[in-house]
CSV table of C-alpha atoms in Angstrom, one decimal:
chain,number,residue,atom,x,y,z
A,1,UNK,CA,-20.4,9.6,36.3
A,2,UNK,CA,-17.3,7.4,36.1
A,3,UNK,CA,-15.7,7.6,32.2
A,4,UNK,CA,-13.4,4.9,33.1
A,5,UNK,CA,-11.6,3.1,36.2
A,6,UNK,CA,-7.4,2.3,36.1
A,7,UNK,CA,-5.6,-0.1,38.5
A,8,UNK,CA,-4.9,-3.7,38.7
A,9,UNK,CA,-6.5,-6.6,37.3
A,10,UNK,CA,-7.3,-8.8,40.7
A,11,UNK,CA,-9.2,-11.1,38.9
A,12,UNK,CA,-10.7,-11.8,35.4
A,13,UNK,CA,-13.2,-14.6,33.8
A,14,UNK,CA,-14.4,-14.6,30.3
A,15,UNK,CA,-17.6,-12.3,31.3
A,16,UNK,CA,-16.1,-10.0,34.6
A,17,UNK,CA,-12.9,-9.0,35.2
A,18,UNK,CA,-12.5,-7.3,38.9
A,19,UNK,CA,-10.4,-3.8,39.2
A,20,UNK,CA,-8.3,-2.4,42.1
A,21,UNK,CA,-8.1,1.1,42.2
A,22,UNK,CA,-7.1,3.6,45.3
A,23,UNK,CA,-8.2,0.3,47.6
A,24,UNK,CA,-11.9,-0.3,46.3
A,25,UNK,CA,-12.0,-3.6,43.9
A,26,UNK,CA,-14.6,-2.9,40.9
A,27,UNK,CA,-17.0,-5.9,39.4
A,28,UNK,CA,-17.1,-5.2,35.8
A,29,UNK,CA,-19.1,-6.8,33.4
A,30,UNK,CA,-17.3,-7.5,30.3
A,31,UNK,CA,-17.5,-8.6,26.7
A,32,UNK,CA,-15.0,-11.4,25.5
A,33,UNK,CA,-13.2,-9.0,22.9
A,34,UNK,CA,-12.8,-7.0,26.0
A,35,UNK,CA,-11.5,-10.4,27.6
A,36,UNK,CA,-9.4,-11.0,25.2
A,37,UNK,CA,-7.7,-7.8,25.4
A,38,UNK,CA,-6.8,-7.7,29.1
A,39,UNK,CA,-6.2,-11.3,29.9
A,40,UNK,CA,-2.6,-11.0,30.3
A,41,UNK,CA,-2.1,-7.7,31.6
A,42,UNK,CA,-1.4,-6.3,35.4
A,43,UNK,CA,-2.5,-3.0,35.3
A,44,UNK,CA,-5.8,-2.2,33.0
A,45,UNK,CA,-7.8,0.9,31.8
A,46,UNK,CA,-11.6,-0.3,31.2
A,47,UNK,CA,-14.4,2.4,30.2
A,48,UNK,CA,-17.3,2.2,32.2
A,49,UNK,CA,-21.0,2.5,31.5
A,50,UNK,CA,-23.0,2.7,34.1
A,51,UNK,CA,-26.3,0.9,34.9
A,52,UNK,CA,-28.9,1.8,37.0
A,53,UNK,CA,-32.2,-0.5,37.5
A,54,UNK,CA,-34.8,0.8,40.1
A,55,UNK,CA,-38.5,0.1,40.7
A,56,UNK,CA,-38.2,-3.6,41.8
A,57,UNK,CA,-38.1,-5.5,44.7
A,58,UNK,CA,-33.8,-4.9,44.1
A,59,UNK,CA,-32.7,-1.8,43.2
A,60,UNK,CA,-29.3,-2.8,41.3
A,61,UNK,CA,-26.3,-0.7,39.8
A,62,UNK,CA,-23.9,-2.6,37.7
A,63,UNK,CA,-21.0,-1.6,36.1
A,64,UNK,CA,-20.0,-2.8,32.0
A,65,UNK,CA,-16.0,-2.0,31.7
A,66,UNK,CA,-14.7,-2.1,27.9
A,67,UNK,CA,-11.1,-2.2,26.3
A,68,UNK,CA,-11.9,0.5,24.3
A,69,UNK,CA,-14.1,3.5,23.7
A,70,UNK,CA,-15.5,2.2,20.4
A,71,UNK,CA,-17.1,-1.2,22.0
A,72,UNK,CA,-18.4,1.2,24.7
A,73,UNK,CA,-20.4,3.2,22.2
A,74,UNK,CA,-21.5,0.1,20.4
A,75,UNK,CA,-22.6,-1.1,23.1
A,76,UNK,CA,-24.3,2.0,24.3
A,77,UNK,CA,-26.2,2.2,20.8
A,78,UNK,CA,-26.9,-1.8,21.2
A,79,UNK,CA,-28.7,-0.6,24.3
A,80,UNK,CA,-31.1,1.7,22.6
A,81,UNK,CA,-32.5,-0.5,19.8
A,82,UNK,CA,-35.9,-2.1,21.1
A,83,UNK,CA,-35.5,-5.4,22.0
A,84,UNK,CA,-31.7,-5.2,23.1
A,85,UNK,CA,-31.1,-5.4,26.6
A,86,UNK,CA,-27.6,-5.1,28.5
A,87,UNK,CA,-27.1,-8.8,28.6
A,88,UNK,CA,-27.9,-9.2,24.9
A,89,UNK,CA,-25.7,-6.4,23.9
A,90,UNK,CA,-22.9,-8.0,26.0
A,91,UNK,CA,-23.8,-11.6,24.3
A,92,UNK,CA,-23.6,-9.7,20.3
A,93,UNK,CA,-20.2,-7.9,21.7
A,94,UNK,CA,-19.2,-11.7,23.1
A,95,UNK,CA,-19.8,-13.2,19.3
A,96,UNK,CA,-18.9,-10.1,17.2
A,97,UNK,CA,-15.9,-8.5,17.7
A,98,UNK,CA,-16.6,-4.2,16.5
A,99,UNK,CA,-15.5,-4.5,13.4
A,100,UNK,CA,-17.6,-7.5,12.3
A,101,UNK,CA,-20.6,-6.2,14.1
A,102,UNK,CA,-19.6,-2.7,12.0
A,103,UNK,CA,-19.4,-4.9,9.1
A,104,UNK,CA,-22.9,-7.0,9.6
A,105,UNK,CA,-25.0,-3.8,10.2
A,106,UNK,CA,-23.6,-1.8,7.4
A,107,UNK,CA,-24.4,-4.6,5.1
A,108,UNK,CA,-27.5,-5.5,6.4
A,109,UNK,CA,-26.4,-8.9,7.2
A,110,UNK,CA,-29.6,-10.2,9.1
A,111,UNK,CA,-28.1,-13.7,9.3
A,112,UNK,CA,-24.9,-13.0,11.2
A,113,UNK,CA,-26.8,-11.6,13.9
A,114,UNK,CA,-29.3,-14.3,14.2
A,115,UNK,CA,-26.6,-16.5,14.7
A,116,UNK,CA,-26.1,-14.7,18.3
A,117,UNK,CA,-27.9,-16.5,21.2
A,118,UNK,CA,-31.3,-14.6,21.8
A,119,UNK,CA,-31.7,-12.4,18.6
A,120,UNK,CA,-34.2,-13.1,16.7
A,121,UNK,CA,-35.3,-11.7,13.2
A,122,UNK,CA,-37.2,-8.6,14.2
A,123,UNK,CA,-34.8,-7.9,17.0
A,124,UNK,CA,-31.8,-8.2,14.1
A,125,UNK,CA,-33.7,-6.3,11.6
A,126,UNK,CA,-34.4,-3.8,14.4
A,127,UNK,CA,-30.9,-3.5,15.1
A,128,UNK,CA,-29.9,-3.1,11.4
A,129,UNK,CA,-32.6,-0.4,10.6
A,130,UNK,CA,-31.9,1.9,13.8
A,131,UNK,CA,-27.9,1.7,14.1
A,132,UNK,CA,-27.4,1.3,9.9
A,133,UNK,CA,-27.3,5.4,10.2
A,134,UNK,CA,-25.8,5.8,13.6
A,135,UNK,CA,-22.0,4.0,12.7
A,136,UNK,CA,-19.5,3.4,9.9
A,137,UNK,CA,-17.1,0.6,9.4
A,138,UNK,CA,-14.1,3.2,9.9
A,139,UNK,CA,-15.1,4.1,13.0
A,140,UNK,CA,-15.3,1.1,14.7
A,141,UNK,CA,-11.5,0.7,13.8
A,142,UNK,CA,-9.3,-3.1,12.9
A,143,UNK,CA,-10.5,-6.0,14.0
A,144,UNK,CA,-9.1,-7.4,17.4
A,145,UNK,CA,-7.9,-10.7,17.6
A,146,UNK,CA,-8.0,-12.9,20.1
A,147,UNK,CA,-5.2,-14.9,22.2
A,148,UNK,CA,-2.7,-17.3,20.8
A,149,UNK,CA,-4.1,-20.9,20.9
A,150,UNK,CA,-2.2,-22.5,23.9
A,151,UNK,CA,0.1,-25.7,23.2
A,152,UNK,CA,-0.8,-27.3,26.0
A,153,UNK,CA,-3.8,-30.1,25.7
A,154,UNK,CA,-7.1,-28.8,27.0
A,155,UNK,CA,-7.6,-28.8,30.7
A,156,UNK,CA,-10.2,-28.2,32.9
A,157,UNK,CA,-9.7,-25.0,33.7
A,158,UNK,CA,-10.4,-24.3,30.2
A,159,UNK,CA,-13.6,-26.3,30.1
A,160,UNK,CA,-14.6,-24.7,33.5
A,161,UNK,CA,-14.0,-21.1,32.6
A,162,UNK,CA,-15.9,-21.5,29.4
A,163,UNK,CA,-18.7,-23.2,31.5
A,164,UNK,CA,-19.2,-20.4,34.0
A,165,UNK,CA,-18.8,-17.6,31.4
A,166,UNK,CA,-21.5,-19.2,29.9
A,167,UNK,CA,-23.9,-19.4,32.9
A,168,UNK,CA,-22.8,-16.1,34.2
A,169,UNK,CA,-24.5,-14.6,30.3
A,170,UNK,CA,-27.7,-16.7,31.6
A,171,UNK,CA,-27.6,-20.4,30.0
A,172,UNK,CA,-28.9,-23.5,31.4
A,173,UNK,CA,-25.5,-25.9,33.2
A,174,UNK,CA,-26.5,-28.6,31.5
A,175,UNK,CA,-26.2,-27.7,27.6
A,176,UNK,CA,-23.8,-25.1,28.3
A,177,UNK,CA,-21.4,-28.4,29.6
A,178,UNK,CA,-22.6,-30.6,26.6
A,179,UNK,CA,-21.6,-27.7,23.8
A,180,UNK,CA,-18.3,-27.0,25.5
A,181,UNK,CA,-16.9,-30.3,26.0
A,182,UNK,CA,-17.6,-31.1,22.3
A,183,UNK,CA,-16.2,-27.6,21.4
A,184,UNK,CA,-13.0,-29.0,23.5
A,185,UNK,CA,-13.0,-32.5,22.0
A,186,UNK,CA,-13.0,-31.0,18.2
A,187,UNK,CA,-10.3,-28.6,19.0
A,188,UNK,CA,-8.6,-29.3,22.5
A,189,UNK,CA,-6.1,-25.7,21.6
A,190,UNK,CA,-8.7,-23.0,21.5
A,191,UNK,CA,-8.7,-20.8,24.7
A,192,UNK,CA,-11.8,-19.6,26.3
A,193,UNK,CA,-12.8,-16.8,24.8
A,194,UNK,CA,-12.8,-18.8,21.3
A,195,UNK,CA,-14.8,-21.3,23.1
A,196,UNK,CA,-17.6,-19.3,24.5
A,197,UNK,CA,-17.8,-17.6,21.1
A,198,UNK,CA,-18.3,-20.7,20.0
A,199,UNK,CA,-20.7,-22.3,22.1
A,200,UNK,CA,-22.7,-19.1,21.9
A,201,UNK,CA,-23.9,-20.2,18.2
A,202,UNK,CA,-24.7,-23.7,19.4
A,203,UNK,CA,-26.2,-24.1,22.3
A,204,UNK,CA,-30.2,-24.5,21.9
């Protein structure tokens, strides 16, 4: 079982960052909190969970790195809740960063997590009811922040980062480019991360 993989940051979009470590490069699915954490940095430390999928036509192992131990345990207990799967975890971890999904679950607030791309009412309710018990606020620790607004007018790279993060959580190209270039058009500044968050409450 791997607890957590160290090395260099090779590459990095808003929803997989790439990890070399003793010569083997690791895929890892990631959150944008987690994103947002690493973006700038050479040399990372992401804790792993590990996914196994057998049975099908595919058998598939994938890999979910996190900045931290307490989104890896969310995210673990996301996992659990009927309903949830790994990509809608990832997607509530993308909108939420710990603290707020802390926050919305200790308070029941059944509205903040409709808000997320995919969850319904029962499946919010569901997730309330089962984790309400299972964390508290002060364990989830502060709230991160993300990255600086850049100076610079958008760009594409922006734009196109935003766009593939989006399709790589499972969206249609077509809405996905609509939301983000209006995202981009109200507020040229934001970087990516802000952007997908963004887009993830408005495209239909």
């Amino acid at each position: 079982m791997i607890e957590y993989i160290r090395g260099e940051l090779t590459e990095i979009t808003p929803a997989m960052a790439v990890v070399e470590a003793a010569g083997v490069g690791y895929a890892l699915n990631i959150s944008l909190n987690t994103y947002a954490a690493i973006q700038n940095k050479k040399e990372v430390k992401l804790y792993v969970h590990e996914a196994l999928v057998t049975g099908g036509r595919d058998d598939s192992f994938t890999l979910y790195g996190f900045a931290n131990k307490e989104e890896r345990e969310l995210y673990r207990l996301l996992i659990t809740v009927s309903g949830v799967g790994a990509n809608s975890a990832r997607m509530i971890l993308s909108a939420l960063t710990p603290a707020e999904l802390g926050n919305v679950i200790a308070s029941g607030d059944e509205r903040t997590l409709k808000s997320v791309k995919g969850i319904g009412q029962r499946t919010a309710q569901r997730i309330i009811v089962d984790l309400k018990d299972k964390i508290t606020v002060s364990e989830i620790g502060p709230q991160q922040t993300g990255a600086s607004a850049a100076p610079d007018p958008i760009n594409k790279e922006v734009r196109q980062e935003a766009i593939s993060a989006l399709t790589m959580l499972g969206f249609s190209l077509a809405p996905t480019s609509k939301v983000v270039t209006e995202i981009l058009r109200q507020q040229p500044n934001l970087p990516v991360e802000q952007v997908v968050k963004l887009a993830l409450k408005q495209i239909k």
